[in-house]
Coordinates of N, CA and C in Angstrom, one line a residue:
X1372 N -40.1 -2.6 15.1 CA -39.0 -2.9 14.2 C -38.3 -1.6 13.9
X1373 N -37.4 -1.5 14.0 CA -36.1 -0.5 13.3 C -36.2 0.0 11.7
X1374 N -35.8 1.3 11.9 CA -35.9 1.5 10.3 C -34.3 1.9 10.5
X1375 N -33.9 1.3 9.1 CA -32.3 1.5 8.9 C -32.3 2.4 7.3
X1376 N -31.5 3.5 7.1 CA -31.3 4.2 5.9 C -30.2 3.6 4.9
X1377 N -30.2 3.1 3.8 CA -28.9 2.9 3.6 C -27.9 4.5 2.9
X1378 N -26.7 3.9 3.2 CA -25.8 4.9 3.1 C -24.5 4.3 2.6
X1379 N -24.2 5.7 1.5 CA -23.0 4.9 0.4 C -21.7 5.2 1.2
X1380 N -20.8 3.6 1.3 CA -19.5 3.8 2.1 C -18.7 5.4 2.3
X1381 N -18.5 5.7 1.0 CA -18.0 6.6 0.9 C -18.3 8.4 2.1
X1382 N -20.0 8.2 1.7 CA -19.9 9.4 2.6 C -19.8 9.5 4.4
X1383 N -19.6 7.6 4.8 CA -18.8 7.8 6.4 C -18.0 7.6 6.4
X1384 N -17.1 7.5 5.7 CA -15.3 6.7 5.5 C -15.0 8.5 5.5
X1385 N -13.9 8.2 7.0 CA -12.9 9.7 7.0 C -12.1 9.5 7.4
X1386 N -10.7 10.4 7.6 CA -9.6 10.0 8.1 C -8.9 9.3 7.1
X1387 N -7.3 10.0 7.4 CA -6.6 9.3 6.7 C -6.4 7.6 6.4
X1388 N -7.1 6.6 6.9 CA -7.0 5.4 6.4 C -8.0 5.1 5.7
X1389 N -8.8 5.7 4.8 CA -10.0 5.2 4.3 C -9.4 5.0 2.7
X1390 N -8.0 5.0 2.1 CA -7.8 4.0 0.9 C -8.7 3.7 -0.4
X1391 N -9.6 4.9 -0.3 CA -10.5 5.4 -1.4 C -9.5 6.3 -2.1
X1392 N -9.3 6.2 -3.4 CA -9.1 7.6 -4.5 C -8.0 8.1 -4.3
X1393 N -7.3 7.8 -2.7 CA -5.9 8.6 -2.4 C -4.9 7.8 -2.4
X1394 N -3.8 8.3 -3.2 CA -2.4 7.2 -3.5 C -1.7 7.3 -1.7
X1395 N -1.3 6.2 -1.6 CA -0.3 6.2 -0.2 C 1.0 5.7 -1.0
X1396 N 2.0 5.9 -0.5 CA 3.2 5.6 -0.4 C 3.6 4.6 0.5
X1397 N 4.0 3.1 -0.4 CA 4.7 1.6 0.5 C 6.1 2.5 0.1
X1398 N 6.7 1.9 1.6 CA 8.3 2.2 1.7 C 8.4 1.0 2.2
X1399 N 10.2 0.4 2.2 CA 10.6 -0.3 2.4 C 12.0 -0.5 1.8
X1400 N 13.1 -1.2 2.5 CA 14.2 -1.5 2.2 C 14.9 -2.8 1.7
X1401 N 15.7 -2.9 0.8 CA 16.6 -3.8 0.0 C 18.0 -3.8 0.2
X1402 N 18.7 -4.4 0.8 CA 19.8 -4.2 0.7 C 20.7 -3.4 1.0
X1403 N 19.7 -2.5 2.3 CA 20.4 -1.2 2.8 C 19.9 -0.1 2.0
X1404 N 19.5 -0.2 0.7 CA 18.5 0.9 -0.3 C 16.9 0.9 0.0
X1405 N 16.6 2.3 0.4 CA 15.3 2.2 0.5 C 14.2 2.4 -1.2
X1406 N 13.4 1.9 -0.8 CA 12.7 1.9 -2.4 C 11.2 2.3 -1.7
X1407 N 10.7 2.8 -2.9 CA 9.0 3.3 -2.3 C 8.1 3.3 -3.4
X1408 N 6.9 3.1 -3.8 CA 6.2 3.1 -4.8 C 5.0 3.9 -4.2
X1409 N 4.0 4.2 -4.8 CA 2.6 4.6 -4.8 C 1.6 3.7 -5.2
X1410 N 1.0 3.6 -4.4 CA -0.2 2.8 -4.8 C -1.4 3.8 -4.2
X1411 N -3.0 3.0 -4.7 CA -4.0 3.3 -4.2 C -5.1 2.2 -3.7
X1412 N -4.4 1.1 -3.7 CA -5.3 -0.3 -3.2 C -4.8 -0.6 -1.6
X1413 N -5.7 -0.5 -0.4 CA -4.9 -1.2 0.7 C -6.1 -0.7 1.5
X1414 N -5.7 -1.1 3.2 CA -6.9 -1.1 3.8 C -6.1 -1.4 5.1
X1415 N -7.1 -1.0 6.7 CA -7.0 -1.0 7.6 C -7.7 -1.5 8.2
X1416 N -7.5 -3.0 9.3 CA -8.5 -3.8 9.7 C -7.8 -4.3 10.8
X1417 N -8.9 -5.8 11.6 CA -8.2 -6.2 12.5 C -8.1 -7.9 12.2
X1418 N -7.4 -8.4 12.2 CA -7.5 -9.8 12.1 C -6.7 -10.8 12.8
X1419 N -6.6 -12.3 13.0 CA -5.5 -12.7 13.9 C -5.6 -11.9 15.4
X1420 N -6.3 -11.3 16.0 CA -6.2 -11.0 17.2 C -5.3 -9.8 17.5
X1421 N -5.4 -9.1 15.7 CA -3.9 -8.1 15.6 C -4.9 -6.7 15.0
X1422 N -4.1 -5.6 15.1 CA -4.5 -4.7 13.8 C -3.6 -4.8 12.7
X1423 N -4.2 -4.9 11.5 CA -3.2 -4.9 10.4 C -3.8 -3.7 9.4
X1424 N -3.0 -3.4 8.6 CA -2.7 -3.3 7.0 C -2.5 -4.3 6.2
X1425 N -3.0 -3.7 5.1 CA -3.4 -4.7 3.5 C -2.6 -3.8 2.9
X1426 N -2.1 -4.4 1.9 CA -1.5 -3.6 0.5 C -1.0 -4.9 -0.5
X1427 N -1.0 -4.1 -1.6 CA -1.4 -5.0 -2.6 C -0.3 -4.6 -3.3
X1428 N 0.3 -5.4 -3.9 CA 1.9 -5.2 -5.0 C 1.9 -5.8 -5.9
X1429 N 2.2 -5.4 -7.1 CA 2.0 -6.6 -8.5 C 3.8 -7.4 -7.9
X1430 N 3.4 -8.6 -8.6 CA 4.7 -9.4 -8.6 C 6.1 -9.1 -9.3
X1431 N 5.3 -8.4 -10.2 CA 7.0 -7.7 -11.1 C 7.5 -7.0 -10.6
X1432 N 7.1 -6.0 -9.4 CA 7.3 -5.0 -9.1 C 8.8 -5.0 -7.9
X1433 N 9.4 -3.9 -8.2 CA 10.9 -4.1 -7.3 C 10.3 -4.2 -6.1
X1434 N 9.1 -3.5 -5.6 CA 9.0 -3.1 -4.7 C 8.6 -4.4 -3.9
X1435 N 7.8 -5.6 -4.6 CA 7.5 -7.0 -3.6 C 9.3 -7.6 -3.5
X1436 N 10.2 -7.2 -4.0 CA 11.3 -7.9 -3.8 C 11.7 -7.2 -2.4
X1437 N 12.1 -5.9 -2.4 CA 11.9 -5.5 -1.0 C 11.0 -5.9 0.3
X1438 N 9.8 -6.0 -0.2 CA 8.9 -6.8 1.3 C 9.6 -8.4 1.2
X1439 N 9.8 -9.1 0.3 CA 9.9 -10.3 0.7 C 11.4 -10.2 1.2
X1440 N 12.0 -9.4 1.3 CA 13.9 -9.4 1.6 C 13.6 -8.8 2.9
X1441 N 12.6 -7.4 3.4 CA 12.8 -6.5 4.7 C 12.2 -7.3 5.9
X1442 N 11.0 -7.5 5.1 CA 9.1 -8.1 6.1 C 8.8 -7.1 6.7
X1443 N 9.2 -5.6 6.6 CA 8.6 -4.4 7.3 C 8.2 -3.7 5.9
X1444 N 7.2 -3.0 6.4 CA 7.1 -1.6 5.6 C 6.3 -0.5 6.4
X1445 N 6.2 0.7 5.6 CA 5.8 2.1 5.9 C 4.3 1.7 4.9
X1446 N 3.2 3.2 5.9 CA 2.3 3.8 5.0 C 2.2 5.1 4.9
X1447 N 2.6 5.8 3.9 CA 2.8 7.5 4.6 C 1.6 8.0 3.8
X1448 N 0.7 8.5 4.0 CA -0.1 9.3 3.8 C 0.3 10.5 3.7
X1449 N 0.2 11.0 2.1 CA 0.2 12.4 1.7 C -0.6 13.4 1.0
X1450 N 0.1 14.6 1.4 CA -1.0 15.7 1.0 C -1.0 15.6 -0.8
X1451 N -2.8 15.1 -0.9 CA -2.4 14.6 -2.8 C -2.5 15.9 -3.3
X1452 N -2.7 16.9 -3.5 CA -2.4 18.1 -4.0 C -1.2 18.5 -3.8
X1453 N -0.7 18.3 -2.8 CA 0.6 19.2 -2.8 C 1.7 18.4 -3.4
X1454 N 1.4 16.3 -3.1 CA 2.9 15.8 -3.7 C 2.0 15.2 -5.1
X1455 N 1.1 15.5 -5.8 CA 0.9 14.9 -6.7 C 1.6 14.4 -8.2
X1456 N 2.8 15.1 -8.3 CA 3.8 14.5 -9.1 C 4.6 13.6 -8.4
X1457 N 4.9 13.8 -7.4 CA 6.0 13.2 -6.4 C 5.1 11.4 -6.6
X1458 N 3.8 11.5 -6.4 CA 3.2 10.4 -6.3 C 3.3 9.0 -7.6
X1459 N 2.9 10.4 -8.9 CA 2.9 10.2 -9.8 C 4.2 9.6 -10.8
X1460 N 5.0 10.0 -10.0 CA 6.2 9.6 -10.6 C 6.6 8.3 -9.6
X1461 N 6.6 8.0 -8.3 CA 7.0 7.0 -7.7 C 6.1 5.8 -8.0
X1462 N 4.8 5.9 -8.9 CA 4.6 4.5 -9.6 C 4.6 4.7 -11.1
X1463 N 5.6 5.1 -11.5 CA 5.9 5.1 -13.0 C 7.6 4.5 -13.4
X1464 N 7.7 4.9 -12.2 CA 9.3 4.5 -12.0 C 10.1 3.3 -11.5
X1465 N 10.7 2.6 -11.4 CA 10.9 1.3 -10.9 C 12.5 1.6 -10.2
X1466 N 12.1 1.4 -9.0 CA 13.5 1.6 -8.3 C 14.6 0.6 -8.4
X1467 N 14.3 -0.2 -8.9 CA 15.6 -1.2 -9.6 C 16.4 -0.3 -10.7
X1468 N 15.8 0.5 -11.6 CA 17.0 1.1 -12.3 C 17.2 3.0 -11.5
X1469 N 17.0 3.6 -10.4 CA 17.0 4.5 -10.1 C 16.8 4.6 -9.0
X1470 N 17.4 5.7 -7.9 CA 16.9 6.3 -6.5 C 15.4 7.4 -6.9
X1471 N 14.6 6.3 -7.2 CA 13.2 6.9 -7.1 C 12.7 7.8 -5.9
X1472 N 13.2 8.2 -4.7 CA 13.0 9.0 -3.9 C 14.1 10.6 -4.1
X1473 N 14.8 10.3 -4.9 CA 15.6 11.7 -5.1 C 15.1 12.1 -6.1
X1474 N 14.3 11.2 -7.4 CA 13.7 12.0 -8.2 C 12.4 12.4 -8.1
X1475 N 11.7 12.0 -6.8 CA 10.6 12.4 -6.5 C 11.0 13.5 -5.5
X1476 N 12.0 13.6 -4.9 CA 12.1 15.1 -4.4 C 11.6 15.0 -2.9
X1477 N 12.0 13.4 -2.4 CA 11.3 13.3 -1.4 C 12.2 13.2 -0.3
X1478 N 12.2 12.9 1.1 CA 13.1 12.7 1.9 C 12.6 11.6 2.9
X1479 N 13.6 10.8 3.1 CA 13.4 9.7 4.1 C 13.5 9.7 5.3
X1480 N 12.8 8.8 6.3 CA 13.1 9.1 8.1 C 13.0 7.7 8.2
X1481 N 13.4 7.5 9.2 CA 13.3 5.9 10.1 C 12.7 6.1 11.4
X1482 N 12.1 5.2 11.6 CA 11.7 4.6 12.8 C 11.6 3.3 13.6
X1483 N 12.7 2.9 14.2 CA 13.1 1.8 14.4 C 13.5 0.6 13.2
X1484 N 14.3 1.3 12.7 CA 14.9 1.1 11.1 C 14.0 0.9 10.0
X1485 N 12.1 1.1 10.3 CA 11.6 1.0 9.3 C 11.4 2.6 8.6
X1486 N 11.9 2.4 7.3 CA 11.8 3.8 6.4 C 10.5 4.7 6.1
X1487 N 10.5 6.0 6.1 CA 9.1 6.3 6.0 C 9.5 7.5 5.4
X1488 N 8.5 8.3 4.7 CA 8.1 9.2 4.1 C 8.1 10.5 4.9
X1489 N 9.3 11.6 5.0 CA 9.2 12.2 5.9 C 8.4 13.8 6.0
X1490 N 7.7 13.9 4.7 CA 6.9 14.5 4.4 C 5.6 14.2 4.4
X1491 N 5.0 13.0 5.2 CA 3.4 12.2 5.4 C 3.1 13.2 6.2
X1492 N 1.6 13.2 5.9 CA 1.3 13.7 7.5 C 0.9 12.7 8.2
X1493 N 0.6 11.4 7.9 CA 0.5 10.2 8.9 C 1.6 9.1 8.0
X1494 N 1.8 8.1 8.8 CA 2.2 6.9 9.1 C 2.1 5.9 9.8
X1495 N 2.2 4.6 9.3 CA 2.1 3.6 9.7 C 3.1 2.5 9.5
X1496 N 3.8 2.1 10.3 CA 5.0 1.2 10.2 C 4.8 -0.4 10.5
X1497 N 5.0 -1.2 9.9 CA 4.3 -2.9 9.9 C 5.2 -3.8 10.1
X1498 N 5.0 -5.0 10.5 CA 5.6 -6.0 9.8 C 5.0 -7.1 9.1
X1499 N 5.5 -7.7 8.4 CA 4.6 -8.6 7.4 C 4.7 -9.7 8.1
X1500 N 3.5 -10.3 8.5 CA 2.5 -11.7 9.1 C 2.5 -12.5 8.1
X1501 N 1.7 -12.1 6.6 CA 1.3 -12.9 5.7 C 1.3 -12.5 4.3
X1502 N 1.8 -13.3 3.4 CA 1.3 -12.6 2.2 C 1.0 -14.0 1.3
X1503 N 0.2 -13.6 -0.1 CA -0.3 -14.7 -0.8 C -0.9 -14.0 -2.1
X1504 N -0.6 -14.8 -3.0 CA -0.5 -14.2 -4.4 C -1.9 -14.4 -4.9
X1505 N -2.5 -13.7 -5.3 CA -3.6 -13.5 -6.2 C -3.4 -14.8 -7.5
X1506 N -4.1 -15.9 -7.5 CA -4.5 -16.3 -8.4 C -5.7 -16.5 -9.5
X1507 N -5.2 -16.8 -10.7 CA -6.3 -16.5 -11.5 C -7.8 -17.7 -11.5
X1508 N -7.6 -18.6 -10.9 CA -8.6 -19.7 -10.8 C -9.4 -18.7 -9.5
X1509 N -9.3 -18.0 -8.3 CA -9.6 -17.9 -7.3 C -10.2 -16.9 -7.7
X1510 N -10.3 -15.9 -8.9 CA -11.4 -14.9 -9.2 C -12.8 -15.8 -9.7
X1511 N -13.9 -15.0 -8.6 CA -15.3 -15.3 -9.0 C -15.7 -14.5 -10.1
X1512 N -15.5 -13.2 -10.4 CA -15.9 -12.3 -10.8 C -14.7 -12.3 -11.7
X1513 N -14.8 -13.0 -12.9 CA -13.9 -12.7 -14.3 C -12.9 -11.7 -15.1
X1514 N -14.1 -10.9 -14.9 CA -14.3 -9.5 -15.7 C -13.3 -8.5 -15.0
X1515 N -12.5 -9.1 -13.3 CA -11.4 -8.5 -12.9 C -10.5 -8.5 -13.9
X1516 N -10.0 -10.1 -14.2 CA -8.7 -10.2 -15.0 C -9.0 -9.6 -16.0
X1517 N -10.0 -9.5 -16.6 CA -10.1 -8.7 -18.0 C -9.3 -7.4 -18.5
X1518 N -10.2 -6.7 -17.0 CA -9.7 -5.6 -16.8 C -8.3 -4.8 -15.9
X1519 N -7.7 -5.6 -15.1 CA -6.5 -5.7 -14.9 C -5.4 -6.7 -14.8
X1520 N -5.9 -8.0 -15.0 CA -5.1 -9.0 -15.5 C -4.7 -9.6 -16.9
X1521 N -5.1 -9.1 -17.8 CA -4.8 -9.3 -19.2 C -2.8 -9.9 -19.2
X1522 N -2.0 -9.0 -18.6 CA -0.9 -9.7 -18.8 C -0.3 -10.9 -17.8
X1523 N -1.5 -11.2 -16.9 CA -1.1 -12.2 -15.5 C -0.2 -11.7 -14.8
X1524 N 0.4 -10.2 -14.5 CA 0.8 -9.7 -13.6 C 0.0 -9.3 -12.1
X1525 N -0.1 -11.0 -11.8 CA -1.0 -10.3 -10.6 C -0.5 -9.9 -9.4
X1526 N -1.4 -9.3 -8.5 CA -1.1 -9.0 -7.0 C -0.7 -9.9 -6.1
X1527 N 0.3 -9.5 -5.3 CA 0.4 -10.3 -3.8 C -0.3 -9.6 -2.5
X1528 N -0.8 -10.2 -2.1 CA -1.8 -9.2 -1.1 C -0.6 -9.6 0.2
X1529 N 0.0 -8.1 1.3 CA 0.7 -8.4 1.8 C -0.1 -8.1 3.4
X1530 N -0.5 -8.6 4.4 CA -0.8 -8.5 5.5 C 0.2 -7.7 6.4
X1531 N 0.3 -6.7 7.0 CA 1.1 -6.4 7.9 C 0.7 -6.1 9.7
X1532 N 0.8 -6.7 10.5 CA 1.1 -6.0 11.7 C 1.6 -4.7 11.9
X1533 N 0.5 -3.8 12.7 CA 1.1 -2.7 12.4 C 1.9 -2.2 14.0
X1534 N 2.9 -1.8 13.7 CA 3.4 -1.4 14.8 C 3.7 -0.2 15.1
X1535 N 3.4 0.5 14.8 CA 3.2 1.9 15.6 C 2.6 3.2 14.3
X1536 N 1.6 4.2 14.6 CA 1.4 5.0 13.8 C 1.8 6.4 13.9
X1537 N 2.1 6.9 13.6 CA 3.1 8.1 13.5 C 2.4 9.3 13.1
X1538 N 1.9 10.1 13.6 CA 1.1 11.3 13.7 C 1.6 13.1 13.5
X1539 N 1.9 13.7 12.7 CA 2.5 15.0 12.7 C 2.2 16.0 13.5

C-alpha cells in the first residue's frame, strides 16, 4: 500500500492564478466606459470541456452591471506591493460615480476590445458562459451569511471562457 503525506493547499499553489490573499483586478466595459474593481475571490479551472475563470461580484456592485452589459472581462494580476493603494482604492470606490482608473493612477490596454490592466504582469481575457446568483436557502454552512451576508448583498458567481492569457 502507498503512504501519502498530507499537505496544506497553500504550500503547492504557485503562480500567478492561485487567488489566495492576492487582490486581482475585474475589468470590463459599460457603455464605451471602462470600469475595474479589485477583488480577492476567483479561481482557475476547467469545466464544460472549456478552461474558465470564476469571479465573484456582489450584486450592487457597478461592476456586475458592466459584465451583464459587456459578457467579457479582464484578470490582471498585480504586483501587490507596488499597486497596493491602486488596489485598495479600486474596491472602495464605485465607478458609477467616478473614473476609478484615473484615480487609481492606472492605465488601460485592449485586446481585442477586451480592457485590461496595463500595468499586470499577467492577464487573462474571458467571455462570460454563465453566471448565477448566490442564494441564501443554497448555503449549507450558515455561519457564511453571518459573516458576510448580514445585509443580503450577495455574490453572482460569473463563469468565463478564457480566451487568451497575456504574459509580460
Amino acid at each position: 500500500m502507498h503512504v501519502f503525506q498530507p499537505v496544506n493547499p497553500e504550500d503547492i499553489e504557485n503562480g500567478p492564478y492561485r487567488f489566495v490573499g492576492e487582490k486581482i483586478i475585474i475589468t470590463s466595459l459599460k457603455d464605451g466606459k471602462v470600469n475595474a474593481v479589485s477583488a480577492e475571490w476567483g479561481g482557475v479551472g476547467y469545466v464544460w470541456n472549456k478552461r474558465v475563470t470564476f469571479i465573484f461580484v456582489r450584486k450592487s456592485r457597478y461592476t456586475r452591471e458592466c459584465l451583464d452589459e459587456s459578457g467579457e472581462y479582464s484578470i490582471s494580476f498585480m504586483d501587490q506591493e507596488a499597486y497596493r493603494g491602486a488596489l485598495k482604492y479600486l474596491g472602495m470606490v464605485s465607478g458609477r460615480d467616478e473614473n476609478k482608473l484615473a484615480g487609481a493612477r492606472l492605465n488601460v490596454n485592449y485586446d481585442d476590445g477586451i480592457p485590461f490592466i496595463d500595468e499586470a504582469k499577467e492577464v487573462i481575457t474571458c467571455k462570460v458562459i454563465y453566471k448565477q446568483g448566490f442564494e441564501k436557502d443554497c448555503f449549507v454552512d450558515k455561519e457564511i451569511i453571518e459573516k458576510l451576508y448580514k445585509d443580503e448583498d450577495y455574490h453572482i458567481l460569473y463563469t468565463g471562457e478564457i480566451n487568451k492569457i497575456l504574459l509580460r
